[in-house]
CSV table of C-alpha atoms in Angstrom, one decimal:
chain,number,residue,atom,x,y,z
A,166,UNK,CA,132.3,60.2,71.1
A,167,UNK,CA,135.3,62.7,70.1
A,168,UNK,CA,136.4,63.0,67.2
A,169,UNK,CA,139.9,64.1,66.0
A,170,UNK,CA,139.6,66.6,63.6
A,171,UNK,CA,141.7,70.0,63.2
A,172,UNK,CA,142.0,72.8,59.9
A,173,UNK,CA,144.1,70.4,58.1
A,174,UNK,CA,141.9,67.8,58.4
A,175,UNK,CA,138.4,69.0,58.5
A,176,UNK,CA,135.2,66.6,58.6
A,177,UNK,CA,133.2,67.1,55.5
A,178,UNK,CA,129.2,68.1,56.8
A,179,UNK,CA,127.9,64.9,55.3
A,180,UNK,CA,130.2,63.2,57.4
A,181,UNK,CA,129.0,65.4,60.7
A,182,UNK,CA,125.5,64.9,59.8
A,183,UNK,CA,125.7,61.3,59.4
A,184,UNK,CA,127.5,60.9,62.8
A,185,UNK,CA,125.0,63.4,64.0
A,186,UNK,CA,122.7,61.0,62.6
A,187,UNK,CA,124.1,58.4,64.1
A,188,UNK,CA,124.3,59.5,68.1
A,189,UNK,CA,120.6,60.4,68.2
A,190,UNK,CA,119.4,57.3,66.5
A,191,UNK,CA,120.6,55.7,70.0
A,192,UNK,CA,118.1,57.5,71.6
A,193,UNK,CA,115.1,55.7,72.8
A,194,UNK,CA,111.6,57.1,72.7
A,195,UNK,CA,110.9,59.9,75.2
A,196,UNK,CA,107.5,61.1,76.4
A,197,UNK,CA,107.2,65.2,75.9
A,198,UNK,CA,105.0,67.8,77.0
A,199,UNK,CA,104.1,70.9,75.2
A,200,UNK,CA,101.6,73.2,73.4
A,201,UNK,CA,100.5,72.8,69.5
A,202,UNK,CA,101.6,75.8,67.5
A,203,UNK,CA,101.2,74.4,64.0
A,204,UNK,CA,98.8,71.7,62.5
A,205,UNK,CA,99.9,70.6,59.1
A,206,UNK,CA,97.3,68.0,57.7
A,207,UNK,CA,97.0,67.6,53.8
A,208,UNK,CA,94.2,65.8,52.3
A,209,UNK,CA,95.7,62.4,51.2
A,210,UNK,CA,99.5,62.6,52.8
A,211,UNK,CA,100.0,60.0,55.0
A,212,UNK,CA,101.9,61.7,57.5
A,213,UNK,CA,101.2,64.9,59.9
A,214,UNK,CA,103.2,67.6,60.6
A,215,UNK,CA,103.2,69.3,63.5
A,216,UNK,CA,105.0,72.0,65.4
A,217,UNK,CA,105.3,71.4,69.7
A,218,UNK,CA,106.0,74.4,71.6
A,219,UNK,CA,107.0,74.6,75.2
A,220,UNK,CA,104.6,77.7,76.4
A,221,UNK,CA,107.4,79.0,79.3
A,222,UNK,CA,110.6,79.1,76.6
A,223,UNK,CA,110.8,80.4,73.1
A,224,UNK,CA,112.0,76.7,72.4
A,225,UNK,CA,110.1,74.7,69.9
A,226,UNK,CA,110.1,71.4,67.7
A,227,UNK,CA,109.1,69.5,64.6
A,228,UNK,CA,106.8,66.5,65.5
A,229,UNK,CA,105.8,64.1,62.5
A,230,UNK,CA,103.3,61.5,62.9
A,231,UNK,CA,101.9,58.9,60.9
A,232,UNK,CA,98.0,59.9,60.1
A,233,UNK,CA,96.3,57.1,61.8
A,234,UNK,CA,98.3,58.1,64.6
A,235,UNK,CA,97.0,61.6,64.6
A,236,UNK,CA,93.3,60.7,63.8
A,237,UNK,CA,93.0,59.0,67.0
A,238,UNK,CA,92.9,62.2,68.3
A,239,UNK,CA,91.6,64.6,65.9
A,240,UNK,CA,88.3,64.9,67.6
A,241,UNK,CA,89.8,66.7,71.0
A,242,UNK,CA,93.6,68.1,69.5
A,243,UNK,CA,94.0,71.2,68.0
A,244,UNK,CA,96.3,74.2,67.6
A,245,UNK,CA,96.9,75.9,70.8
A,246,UNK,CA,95.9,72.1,72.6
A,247,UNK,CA,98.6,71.0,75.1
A,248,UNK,CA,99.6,67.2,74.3
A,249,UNK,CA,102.0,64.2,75.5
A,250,UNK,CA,103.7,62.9,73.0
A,251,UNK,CA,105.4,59.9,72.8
A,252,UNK,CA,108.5,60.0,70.2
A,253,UNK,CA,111.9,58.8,69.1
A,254,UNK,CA,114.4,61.7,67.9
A,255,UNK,CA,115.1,61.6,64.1
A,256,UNK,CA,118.2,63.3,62.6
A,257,UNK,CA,116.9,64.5,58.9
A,258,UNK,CA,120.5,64.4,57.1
A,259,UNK,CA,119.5,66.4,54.1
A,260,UNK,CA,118.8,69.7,55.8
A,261,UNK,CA,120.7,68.7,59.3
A,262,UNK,CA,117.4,68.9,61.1
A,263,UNK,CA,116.1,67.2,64.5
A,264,UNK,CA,112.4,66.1,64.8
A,265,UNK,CA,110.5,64.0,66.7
A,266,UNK,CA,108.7,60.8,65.6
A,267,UNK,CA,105.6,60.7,67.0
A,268,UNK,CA,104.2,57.2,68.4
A,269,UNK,CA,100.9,58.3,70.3
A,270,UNK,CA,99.6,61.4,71.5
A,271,UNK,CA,97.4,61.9,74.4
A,272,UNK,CA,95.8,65.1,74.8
A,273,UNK,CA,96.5,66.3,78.3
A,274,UNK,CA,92.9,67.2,80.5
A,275,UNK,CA,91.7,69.7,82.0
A,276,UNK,CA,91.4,67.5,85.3
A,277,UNK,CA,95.0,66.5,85.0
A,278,UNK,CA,96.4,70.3,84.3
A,279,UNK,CA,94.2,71.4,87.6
A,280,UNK,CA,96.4,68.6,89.3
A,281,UNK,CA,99.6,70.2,87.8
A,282,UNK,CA,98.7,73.9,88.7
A,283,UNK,CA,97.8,72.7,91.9
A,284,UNK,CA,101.3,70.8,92.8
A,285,UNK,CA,102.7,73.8,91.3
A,286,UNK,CA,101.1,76.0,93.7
A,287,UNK,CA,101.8,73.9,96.6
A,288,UNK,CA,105.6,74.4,95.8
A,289,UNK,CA,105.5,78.3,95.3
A,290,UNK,CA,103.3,78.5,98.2
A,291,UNK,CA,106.3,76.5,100.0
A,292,UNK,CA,109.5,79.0,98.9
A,293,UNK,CA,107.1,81.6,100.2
A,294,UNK,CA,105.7,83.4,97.2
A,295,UNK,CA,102.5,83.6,98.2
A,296,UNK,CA,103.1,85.3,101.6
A,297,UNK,CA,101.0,88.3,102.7
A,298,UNK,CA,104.2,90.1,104.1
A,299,UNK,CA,106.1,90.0,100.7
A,300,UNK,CA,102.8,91.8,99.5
A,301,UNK,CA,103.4,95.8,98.5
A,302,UNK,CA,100.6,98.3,99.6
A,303,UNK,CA,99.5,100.3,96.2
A,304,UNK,CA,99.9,104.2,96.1
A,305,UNK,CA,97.1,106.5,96.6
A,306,UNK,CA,97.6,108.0,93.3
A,307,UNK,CA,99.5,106.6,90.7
A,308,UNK,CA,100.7,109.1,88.5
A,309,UNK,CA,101.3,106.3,85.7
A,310,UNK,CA,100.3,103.3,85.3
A,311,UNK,CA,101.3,100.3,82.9
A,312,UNK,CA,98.7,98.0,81.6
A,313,UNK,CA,99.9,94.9,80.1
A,314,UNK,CA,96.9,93.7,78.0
A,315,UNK,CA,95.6,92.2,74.8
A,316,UNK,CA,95.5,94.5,71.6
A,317,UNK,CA,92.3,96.3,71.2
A,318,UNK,CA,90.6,94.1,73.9
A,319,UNK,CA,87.9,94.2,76.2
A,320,UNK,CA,89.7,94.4,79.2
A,321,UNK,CA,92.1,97.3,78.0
A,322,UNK,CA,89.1,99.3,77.0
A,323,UNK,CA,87.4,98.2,80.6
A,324,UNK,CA,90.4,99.7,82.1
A,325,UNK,CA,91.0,102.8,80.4
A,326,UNK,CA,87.9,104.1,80.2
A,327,UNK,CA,87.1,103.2,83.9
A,328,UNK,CA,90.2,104.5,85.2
A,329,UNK,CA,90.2,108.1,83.7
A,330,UNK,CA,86.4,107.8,84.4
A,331,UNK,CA,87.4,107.9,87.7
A,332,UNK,CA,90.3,110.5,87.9
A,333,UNK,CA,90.2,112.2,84.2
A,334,UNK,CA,94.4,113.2,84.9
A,335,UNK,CA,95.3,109.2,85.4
A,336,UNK,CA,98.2,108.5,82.7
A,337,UNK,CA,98.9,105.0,81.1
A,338,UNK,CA,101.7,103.2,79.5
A,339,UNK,CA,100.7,100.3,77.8
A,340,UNK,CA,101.6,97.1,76.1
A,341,UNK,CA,100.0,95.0,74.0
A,342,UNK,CA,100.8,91.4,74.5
A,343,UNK,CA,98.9,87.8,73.3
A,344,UNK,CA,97.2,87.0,76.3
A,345,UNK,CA,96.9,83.7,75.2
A,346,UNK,CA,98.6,80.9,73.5
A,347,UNK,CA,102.1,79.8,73.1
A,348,UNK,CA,103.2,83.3,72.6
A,349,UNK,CA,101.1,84.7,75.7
A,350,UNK,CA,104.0,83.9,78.6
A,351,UNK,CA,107.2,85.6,76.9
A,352,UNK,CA,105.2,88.4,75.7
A,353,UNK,CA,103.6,89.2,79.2
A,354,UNK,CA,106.9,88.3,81.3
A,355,UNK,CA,108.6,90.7,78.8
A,356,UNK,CA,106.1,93.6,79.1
A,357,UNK,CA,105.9,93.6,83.0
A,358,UNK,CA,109.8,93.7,83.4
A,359,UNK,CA,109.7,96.5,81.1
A,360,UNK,CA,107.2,98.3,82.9
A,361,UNK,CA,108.7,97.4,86.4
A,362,UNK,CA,112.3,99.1,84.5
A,363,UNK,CA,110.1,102.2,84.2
A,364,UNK,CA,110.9,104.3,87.1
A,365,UNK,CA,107.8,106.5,86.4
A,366,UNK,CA,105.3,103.7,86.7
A,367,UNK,CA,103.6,103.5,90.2
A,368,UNK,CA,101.7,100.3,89.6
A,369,UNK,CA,101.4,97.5,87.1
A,370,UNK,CA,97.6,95.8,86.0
A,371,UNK,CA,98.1,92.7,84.3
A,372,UNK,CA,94.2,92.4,82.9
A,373,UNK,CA,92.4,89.8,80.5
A,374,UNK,CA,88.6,89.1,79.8
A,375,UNK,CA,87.8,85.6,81.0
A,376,UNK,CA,88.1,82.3,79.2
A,377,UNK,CA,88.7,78.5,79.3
A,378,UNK,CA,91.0,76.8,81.6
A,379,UNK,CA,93.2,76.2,78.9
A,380,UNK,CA,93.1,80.1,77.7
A,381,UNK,CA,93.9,81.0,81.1
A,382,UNK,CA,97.2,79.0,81.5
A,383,UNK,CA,99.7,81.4,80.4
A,384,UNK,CA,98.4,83.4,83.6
A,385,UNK,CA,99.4,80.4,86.1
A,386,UNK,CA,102.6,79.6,84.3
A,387,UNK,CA,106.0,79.4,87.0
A,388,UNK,CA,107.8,81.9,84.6
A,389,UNK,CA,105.7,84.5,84.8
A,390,UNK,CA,104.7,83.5,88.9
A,391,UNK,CA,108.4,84.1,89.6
A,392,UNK,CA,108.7,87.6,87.5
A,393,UNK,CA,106.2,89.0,89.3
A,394,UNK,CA,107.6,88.3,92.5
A,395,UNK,CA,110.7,90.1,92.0
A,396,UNK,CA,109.0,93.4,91.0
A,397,UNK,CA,109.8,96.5,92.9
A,398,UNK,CA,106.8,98.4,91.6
A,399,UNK,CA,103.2,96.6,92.9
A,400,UNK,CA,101.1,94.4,90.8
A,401,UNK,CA,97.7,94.5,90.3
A,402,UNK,CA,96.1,90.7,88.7
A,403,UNK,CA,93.0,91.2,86.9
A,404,UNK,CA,92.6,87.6,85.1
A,405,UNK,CA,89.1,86.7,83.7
A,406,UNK,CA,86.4,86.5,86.3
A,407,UNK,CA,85.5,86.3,89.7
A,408,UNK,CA,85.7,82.4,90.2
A,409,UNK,CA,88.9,82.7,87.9
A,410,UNK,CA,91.6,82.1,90.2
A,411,UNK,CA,95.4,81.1,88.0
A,412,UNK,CA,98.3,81.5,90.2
A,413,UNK,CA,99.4,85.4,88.8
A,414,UNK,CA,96.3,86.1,91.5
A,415,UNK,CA,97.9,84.5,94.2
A,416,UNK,CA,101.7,86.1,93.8
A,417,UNK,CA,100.3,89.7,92.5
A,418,UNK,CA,100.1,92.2,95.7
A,419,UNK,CA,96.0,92.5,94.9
A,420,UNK,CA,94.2,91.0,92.9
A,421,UNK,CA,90.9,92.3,91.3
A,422,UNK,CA,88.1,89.7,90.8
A,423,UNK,CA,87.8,91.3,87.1
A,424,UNK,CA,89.5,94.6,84.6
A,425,UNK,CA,87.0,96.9,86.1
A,426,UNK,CA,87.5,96.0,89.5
A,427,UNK,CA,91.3,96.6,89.1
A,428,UNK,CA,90.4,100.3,87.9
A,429,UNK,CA,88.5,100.9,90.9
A,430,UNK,CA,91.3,99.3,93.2
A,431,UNK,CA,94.3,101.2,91.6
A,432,UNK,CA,92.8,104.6,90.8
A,433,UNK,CA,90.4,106.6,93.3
A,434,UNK,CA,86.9,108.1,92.0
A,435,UNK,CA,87.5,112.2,91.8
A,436,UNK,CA,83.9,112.5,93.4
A,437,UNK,CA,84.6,110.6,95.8
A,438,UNK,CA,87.3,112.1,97.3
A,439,UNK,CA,85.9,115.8,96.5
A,440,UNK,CA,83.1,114.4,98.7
A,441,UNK,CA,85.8,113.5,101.4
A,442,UNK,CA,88.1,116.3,101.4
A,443,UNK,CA,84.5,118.3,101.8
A,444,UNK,CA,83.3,116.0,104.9
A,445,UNK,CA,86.7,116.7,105.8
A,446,UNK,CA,86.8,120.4,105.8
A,447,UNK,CA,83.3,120.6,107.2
A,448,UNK,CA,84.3,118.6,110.2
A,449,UNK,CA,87.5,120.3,110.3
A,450,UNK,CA,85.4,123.5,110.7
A,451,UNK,CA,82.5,121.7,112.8
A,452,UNK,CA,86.4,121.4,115.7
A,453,UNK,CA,87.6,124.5,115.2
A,454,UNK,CA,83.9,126.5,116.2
A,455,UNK,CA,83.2,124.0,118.7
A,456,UNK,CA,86.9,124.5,120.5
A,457,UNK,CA,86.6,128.3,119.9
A,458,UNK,CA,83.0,128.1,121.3
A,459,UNK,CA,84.6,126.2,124.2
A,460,UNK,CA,87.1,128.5,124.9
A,461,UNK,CA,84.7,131.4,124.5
A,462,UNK,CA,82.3,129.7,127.5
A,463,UNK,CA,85.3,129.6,129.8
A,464,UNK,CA,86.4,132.8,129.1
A,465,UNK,CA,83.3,134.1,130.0
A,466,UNK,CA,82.9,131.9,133.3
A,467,UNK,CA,86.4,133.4,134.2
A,468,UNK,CA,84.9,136.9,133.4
A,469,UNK,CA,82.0,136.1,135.9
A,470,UNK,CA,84.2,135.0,138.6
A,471,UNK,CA,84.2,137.9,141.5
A,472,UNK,CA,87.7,138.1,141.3
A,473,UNK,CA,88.2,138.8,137.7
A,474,UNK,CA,84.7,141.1,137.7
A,475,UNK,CA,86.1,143.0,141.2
A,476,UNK,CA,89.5,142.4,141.3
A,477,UNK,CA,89.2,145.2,144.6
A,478,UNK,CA,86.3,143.8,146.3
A,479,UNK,CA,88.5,140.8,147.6
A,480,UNK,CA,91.1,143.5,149.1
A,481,UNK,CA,88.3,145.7,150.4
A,482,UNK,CA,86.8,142.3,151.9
A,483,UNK,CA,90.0,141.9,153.7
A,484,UNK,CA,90.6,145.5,154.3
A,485,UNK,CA,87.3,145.5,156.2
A,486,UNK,CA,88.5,142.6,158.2
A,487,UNK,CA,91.8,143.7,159.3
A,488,UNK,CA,90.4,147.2,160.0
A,489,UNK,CA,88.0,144.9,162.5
A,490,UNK,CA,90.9,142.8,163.6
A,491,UNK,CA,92.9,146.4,164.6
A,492,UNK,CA,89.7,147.7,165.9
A,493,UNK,CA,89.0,144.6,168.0
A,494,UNK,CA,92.9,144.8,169.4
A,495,UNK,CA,92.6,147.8,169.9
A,496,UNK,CA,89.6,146.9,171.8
A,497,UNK,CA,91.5,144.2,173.7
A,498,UNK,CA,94.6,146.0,174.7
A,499,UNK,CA,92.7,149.1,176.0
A,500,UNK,CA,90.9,146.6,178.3
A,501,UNK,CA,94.1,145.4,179.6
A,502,UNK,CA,95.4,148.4,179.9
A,503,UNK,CA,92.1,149.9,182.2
A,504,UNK,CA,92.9,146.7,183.8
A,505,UNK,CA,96.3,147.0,184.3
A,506,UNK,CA,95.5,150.6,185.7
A,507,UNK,CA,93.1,149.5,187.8
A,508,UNK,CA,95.2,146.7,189.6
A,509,UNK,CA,98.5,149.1,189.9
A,510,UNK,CA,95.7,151.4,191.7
A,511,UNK,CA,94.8,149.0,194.2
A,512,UNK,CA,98.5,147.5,194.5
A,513,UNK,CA,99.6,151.0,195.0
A,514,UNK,CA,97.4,151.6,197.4
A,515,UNK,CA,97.6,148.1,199.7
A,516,UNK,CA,102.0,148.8,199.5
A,517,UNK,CA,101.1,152.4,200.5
A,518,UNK,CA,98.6,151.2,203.3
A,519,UNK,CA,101.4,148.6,204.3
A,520,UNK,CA,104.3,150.6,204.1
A,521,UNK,CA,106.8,151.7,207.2
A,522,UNK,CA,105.9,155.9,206.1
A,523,UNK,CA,102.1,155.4,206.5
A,524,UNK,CA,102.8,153.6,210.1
A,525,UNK,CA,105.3,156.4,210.7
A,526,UNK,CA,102.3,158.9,209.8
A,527,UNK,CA,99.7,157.2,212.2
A,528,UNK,CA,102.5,158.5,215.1
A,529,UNK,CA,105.0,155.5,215.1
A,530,UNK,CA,108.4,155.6,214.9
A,531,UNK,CA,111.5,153.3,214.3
A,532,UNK,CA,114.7,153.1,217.0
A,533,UNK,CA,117.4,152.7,215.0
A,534,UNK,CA,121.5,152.0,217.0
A,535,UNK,CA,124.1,154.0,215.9
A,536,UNK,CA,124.7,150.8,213.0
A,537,UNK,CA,121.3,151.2,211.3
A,538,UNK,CA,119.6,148.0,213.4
A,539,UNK,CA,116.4,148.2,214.2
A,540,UNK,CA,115.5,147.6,217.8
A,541,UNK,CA,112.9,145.3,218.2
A,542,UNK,CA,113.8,144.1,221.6
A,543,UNK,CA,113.9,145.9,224.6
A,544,UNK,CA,117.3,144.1,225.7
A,545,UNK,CA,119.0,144.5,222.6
A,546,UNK,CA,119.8,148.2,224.4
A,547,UNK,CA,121.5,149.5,227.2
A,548,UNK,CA,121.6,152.2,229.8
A,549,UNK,CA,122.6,155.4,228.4
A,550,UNK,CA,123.2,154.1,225.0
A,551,UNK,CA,121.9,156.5,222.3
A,552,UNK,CA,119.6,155.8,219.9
A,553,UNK,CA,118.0,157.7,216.9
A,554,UNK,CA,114.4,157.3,216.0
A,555,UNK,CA,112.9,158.4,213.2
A,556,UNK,CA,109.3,159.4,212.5
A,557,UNK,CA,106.9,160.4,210.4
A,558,UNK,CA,108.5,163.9,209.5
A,559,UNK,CA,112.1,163.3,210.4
A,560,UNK,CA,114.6,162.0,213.1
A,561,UNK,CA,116.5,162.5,216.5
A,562,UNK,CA,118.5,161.0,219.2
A,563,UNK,CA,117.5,159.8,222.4
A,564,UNK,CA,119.0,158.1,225.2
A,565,UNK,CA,117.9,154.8,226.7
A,566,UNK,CA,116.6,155.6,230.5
A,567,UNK,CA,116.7,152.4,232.3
């Protein structure tokens, strides 16, 4: 309801408390969920005071009960015990302060938080937090690397002394959180955005020792799920034991089944890799002699070949031949030649045996008319009609006689 107020006329702050007062008394009783911080029980009061925290906020408040109401549960609730609570809102004028009547309280079990982590898990799993791909591959050598851990505590020292047992030159930055309790989720959601701030951390371990289910809530909490999802620099999840398994394991890019195991997985053992830059080397040298070995074998089988070993003896090879090939032409020609000879010879002679001069020589002789024609008939002449004949040794006339 508004009120109309101003500077000149101001409510007094009995007045706002009493109409405070007022508007929460119209509350009805709500049932709330959170974390006991502080247990107040004095021998002989009647009523209990108590402190509920909710374990993902810095946000906290008074709870009063009457002590029959709290005895019901005394056995099983503690500090540090999650609870429902059911209350009515009370508006303490005096001191303007809001608390919370409680009516009952039911201690919250382990079988019913499983139930919760599990829906929870189911949901993240769903937005895609869990997702290999999102998942960032750690370096090969961190030069720093940011431990958020409990003070003095087993795990830090299962780290440290691990990691630099490893690789001696490893370098940490750590913090020191409460790894547990209502304190535990601001704390380690604080100390891992710092560290993922850090531009000179490579990787982030997030390690405790093991414990309860209830001691390993913080560790499952959505708060903290979702702050290590949006790191840029890889986390490393090193909760409790190996059949721990709170949610940090499932959204951190590796998890380690305990604090030792994350030392081996984030930092490499200085033996191991003098052992494999040696292996290396020696096979490195183990190619090298082998390929020059290689090379050496066909060097020498190309130093073996005739051609390479008498680079002359395949020219004198073929010297030798064409001096045979010339020498058989040679051969060849002078045969056609004596053959040639032989058959002008014999053609010579056969025109010369054939010829008009050798018939001539034998005591013929040719008629021949004053035109060069040959008489071959004897009535191709006449009477008186001059003739010349020729013979072996010359020519004259004669004169046809008929």
């Amino acid at each position: 309801m508004a009120l109309n107020t101003s500077a000149e006329t101001p409510l007094p702050v009995g007045e706002v408390s009493r109409l405070i007062g007022g508007w929460i008394d119209r509350l009805g009783a709500v049932w709330v969920e959170g974390q006991i911080t502080q247990l107040s029980r004095r021998p002989g009061a009647g009523v209990v005071f108590l402190t509920l925290r909710d374990p993902s906020y810095d946000i906290s408040v008074s709870v009063t009960c009457f002590r029959q109401v709290f005895d019901d549960v005394a056995d099983v609730v503690s500090e540090g015990a999650r609870v429902v609570v059911l209350a009515k809102p009370e508006w303490y004028a005096p001191r303007g302060q809001l608390s919370l009547r409680a009516a009952e309280i039911r201690p919250v079990g382990v079988g019913e938080l499983l139930a919760r982590l599990e829906q929870l898990k189911k949901s993240l799993a769903a937005e895609g937090l869990f997702a290999p791909e999102r998942k960032k591959a750690l370096p090969f050598l961190p030069q720093l690397v940011g431990l958020v851990c409990g003070r003095a505590s087993a795990a830090e020292r299962d780290v440290l002394e691990n990691a630099r047992h490893r690789w001696p030159a490893v370098r940490f930055e750590v913090r020191n959180v409460a790894v547990q309790g209502v304190h535990a989720v601001p704390q380690v959601v604080q100390a891992v955005k710092e560290l993922d701030e850090n531009d000179d951390v490579d990787v982030i371990i997030v390690a405790r020792g093991g414990g309860s289910v209830e001691d390993l809530l913080p560790f499952s909490d959505e708060q903290l799920v979702r702050t290590v999802a949006a790191c840029r620099t890889p986390v490393v999840s090193a909760i409790g034991h190996e059949p721990d398994n709170p949610l940090l394991d499932h959204v951190a890019d590796v998890r380690a089944s305990t604090p030792t195991d994350a030392a081996k997985k984030v930092v490499p053992d200085v033996g191991e890799e003098y052992e494999r830059v040696r292996l290396l080397r020696d096979r490195a040298r183990r190619c090298v002699e082998g390929f020059i070995q290689r090379e050496e074998r066909g060097l020498a089988q190309a130093l073996a070949r005739p051609s390479i070993e008498d680079p002359h003896r395949m020219i004198d090879e073929r010297a030798d031949h064409v001096a045979a090939l010339v020498e058989r032409s040679r051969r060849t020609l002078g045969h056609l030649l004596d053959r040639a000879d032989s058959e002008l010879t014999h053609t010579h002679a056969r025109v010369v045996a054939l010829s008009p001069a050798a018939t001539l020589k034998r005591g013929y002789a040719v008629l021949q008319k004053a035109d060069g024609h040959v008489v071959r008939d004897p009535e191709e002449v006449t009477a008186d009609e001059v003739l010349r004949a020729r013979v072996s040794e010359g020519e004259f006339s004669v004169r046809v006689d008929v």
